[in-house]
Amino acid sequence: MSEAALDPQMLVQPVAKPGREVIYRHTLVVRITHWINVVCITLLLMSGLQIFNAHPMLYWGQYGADADKPFISLTADNWRAPHPQGITKVGPLTFKTTGVLGVSGGEVRGFPSWATLPGHRNLAVGRNWHFFLAWIFVLNGLTYLLVNFANGHVKRDLVPTRAQLRPSHIWRSILDHIRLKHPVGEEAKSYNVLQKFAYLGVVFVLLPAMVLTGLTMSPGFDAIAPWLLDLFGGRQSARTLHFIAANLIVLFVVVHVVEVFIAGVFNEIGSMITGRITIKTGEH
């Protein structure tokens, strides 16, 4: 029998310490696909920034070139000057961002070298990394979805229950997060409603949006599925939505990591390695 097919309740471990219980939470497939995602998303973001640096401006609609007006740009005030200043423009607003955006390491470039893959300016290598990792990322995501729909993990653990969808319950969960108050006992054995919203949003909205907008920027794929250009309002709009979705994923990762440290970094990371996590027994 595979590990994924086992009933998690049958794998409850003896109580390690008084007031604590060890439960089985993450199947082998969830753990493997999670860590592959960690590597893929990190390298995809870095190689994506390398590609973005080739023209660090964002437009909306069909067209985007030097003659068009971007609504976001990472540039320099005078790239010919001995010491240019980094300038970030967002609509009518202008910010000096020397050292991070526009100019870094004495070089005119959108994002700094430490944030891009490869670190030096090489668009071709950045594209090779991005497209290679994108295939691994898509195959890994499909594996996660197929296995976890089949074994019931999505329906059992990620879909909110009717009780969790009550406004009073959602509001209480928000207040608990603000107060850094974590569930204990039976309540801690399942994801809370905000966790479920976040995971479902990433898995079924942000990640598919990343894939589809990325495909829309490919002239070859546009010939196969021209309806994607209409769906996103043009290649430049798709590029902008791709960038926004990537930033929302970064925001999710930051919040996720902060929550891991607040909840107990060794317990949380250990659970993504062994599948077992220690929870507090009792009641709130």
Short mmCIF file of N, CA and C in Angstrom, two decimals, residues 20-23 25-26 30-31 34-35 38 177 182-184 188-192 195 199 255-280:
data_model
loop_
_atom_site.label_atom_id
_atom_site.label_comp_id
_atom_site.label_asym_id
_atom_site.label_seq_id
_atom_site.Cartn_x
_atom_site.Cartn_y
_atom_site.Cartn_z
N ARG A 20 0.98 17.37 24.01
CA ARG A 20 1.30 17.43 22.59
C ARG A 20 0.97 16.11 21.92
N GLU A 21 0.71 16.17 20.62
CA GLU A 21 0.36 14.97 19.85
C GLU A 21 1.04 15.06 18.48
N VAL A 22 1.54 13.92 18.01
CA VAL A 22 2.16 13.88 16.69
C VAL A 22 1.17 13.28 15.71
N ILE A 23 0.86 14.00 14.64
CA ILE A 23 -0.08 13.50 13.64
C ILE A 23 0.59 13.47 12.27
N ARG A 25 0.44 14.48 8.50
CA ARG A 25 -0.28 15.53 7.77
C ARG A 25 0.02 15.52 6.28
N HIS A 26 1.29 15.39 5.88
CA HIS A 26 1.66 15.56 4.48
C HIS A 26 2.08 14.23 3.86
N VAL A 30 2.85 15.07 -1.68
CA VAL A 30 2.76 16.49 -1.30
C VAL A 30 4.14 17.02 -0.95
N ARG A 31 4.92 16.22 -0.20
CA ARG A 31 6.25 16.68 0.22
C ARG A 31 7.20 16.81 -0.97
N HIS A 34 6.17 19.69 -3.20
CA HIS A 34 6.41 20.96 -2.51
C HIS A 34 7.85 21.40 -2.68
N TRP A 35 8.81 20.48 -2.44
CA TRP A 35 10.23 20.88 -2.50
C TRP A 35 10.68 21.10 -3.93
N VAL A 38 9.61 24.56 -4.61
CA VAL A 38 10.48 25.56 -3.97
C VAL A 38 11.67 25.89 -4.89
N HIS A 177 -5.31 35.22 13.48
CA HIS A 177 -4.04 35.44 12.79
C HIS A 177 -3.41 36.77 13.23
N HIS A 182 -2.64 30.53 17.43
CA HIS A 182 -2.75 29.36 16.58
C HIS A 182 -3.69 28.32 17.19
N PRO A 183 -4.39 27.56 16.34
CA PRO A 183 -5.34 26.56 16.84
C PRO A 183 -4.64 25.42 17.57
N VAL A 184 -5.34 24.77 18.46
CA VAL A 184 -4.81 23.61 19.18
C VAL A 184 -5.86 22.51 19.14
N ALA A 188 -6.49 22.02 15.26
CA ALA A 188 -5.15 22.12 14.66
C ALA A 188 -4.85 20.98 13.71
N LYS A 189 -5.72 19.96 13.67
CA LYS A 189 -5.47 18.80 12.82
C LYS A 189 -5.84 19.05 11.36
N SER A 190 -6.48 20.17 11.07
CA SER A 190 -6.83 20.49 9.68
C SER A 190 -6.44 21.93 9.39
N TYR A 191 -6.37 22.28 8.10
CA TYR A 191 -6.04 23.64 7.71
C TYR A 191 -7.17 24.58 8.11
N ASN A 192 -6.82 25.80 8.55
CA ASN A 192 -7.87 26.77 8.84
C ASN A 192 -8.36 27.39 7.53
N GLN A 195 -5.91 29.49 5.44
CA GLN A 195 -4.92 28.65 4.76
C GLN A 195 -5.53 28.03 3.51
N TYR A 199 -4.13 28.52 -0.25
CA TYR A 199 -3.64 27.40 -1.06
C TYR A 199 -4.47 27.24 -2.34
N VAL A 255 4.67 35.56 3.20
CA VAL A 255 3.72 35.34 4.30
C VAL A 255 3.82 33.90 4.80
N HIS A 256 3.94 32.96 3.86
CA HIS A 256 4.06 31.54 4.21
C HIS A 256 5.28 31.30 5.10
N VAL A 257 6.42 31.86 4.71
CA VAL A 257 7.65 31.66 5.49
C VAL A 257 7.54 32.32 6.86
N VAL A 258 6.96 33.52 6.92
CA VAL A 258 6.78 34.19 8.21
C VAL A 258 5.90 33.34 9.13
N GLU A 259 4.82 32.76 8.57
CA GLU A 259 3.93 31.91 9.37
C GLU A 259 4.67 30.67 9.88
N VAL A 260 5.56 30.14 9.04
CA VAL A 260 6.35 28.96 9.45
C VAL A 260 7.21 29.30 10.66
N PHE A 261 7.85 30.46 10.63
CA PHE A 261 8.71 30.86 11.76
C PHE A 261 7.87 31.13 13.00
N ILE A 262 6.70 31.73 12.82
CA ILE A 262 5.85 32.02 13.99
C ILE A 262 5.32 30.72 14.60
N ALA A 263 4.94 29.76 13.74
CA ALA A 263 4.35 28.51 14.24
C ALA A 263 5.41 27.56 14.81
N GLY A 264 6.67 27.77 14.45
CA GLY A 264 7.75 26.86 14.92
C GLY A 264 8.48 26.29 13.72
N VAL A 265 9.63 26.87 13.40
CA VAL A 265 10.29 26.55 12.14
C VAL A 265 10.73 25.09 12.07
N PHE A 266 11.24 24.51 13.16
CA PHE A 266 11.72 23.13 13.11
C PHE A 266 10.56 22.14 12.95
N ASN A 267 9.46 22.40 13.68
CA ASN A 267 8.28 21.55 13.58
C ASN A 267 7.67 21.61 12.18
N GLU A 268 7.55 22.82 11.63
CA GLU A 268 6.91 23.00 10.33
C GLU A 268 7.76 22.44 9.19
N ILE A 269 9.06 22.76 9.18
CA ILE A 269 9.93 22.25 8.11
C ILE A 269 10.09 20.73 8.26
N GLY A 270 10.17 20.26 9.52
CA GLY A 270 10.27 18.82 9.75
C GLY A 270 9.06 18.08 9.19
N SER A 271 7.87 18.71 9.31
CA SER A 271 6.66 18.06 8.79
C SER A 271 6.68 17.94 7.28
N MET A 272 7.38 18.86 6.59
CA MET A 272 7.47 18.77 5.13
C MET A 272 8.58 17.82 4.69
N ILE A 273 9.31 17.25 5.66
CA ILE A 273 10.32 16.24 5.35
C ILE A 273 9.82 14.85 5.75
N THR A 274 9.25 14.74 6.95
CA THR A 274 8.79 13.43 7.44
C THR A 274 7.30 13.20 7.22
N GLY A 275 6.54 14.29 7.06
CA GLY A 275 5.09 14.17 6.92
C GLY A 275 4.37 14.32 8.25
N ARG A 276 5.10 14.23 9.37
CA ARG A 276 4.48 14.27 10.70
C ARG A 276 4.74 15.59 11.40
N ILE A 277 3.71 16.10 12.07
CA ILE A 277 3.82 17.38 12.74
C ILE A 277 3.30 17.25 14.17
N THR A 278 3.89 18.01 15.06
CA THR A 278 3.46 18.00 16.47
C THR A 278 2.50 19.14 16.72
N ILE A 279 1.34 18.84 17.31
CA ILE A 279 0.36 19.87 17.64
C ILE A 279 0.10 19.86 19.13
N LYS A 280 -0.41 21.00 19.62
CA LYS A 280 -0.78 21.08 21.02
C LYS A 280 -2.17 20.51 21.21
#
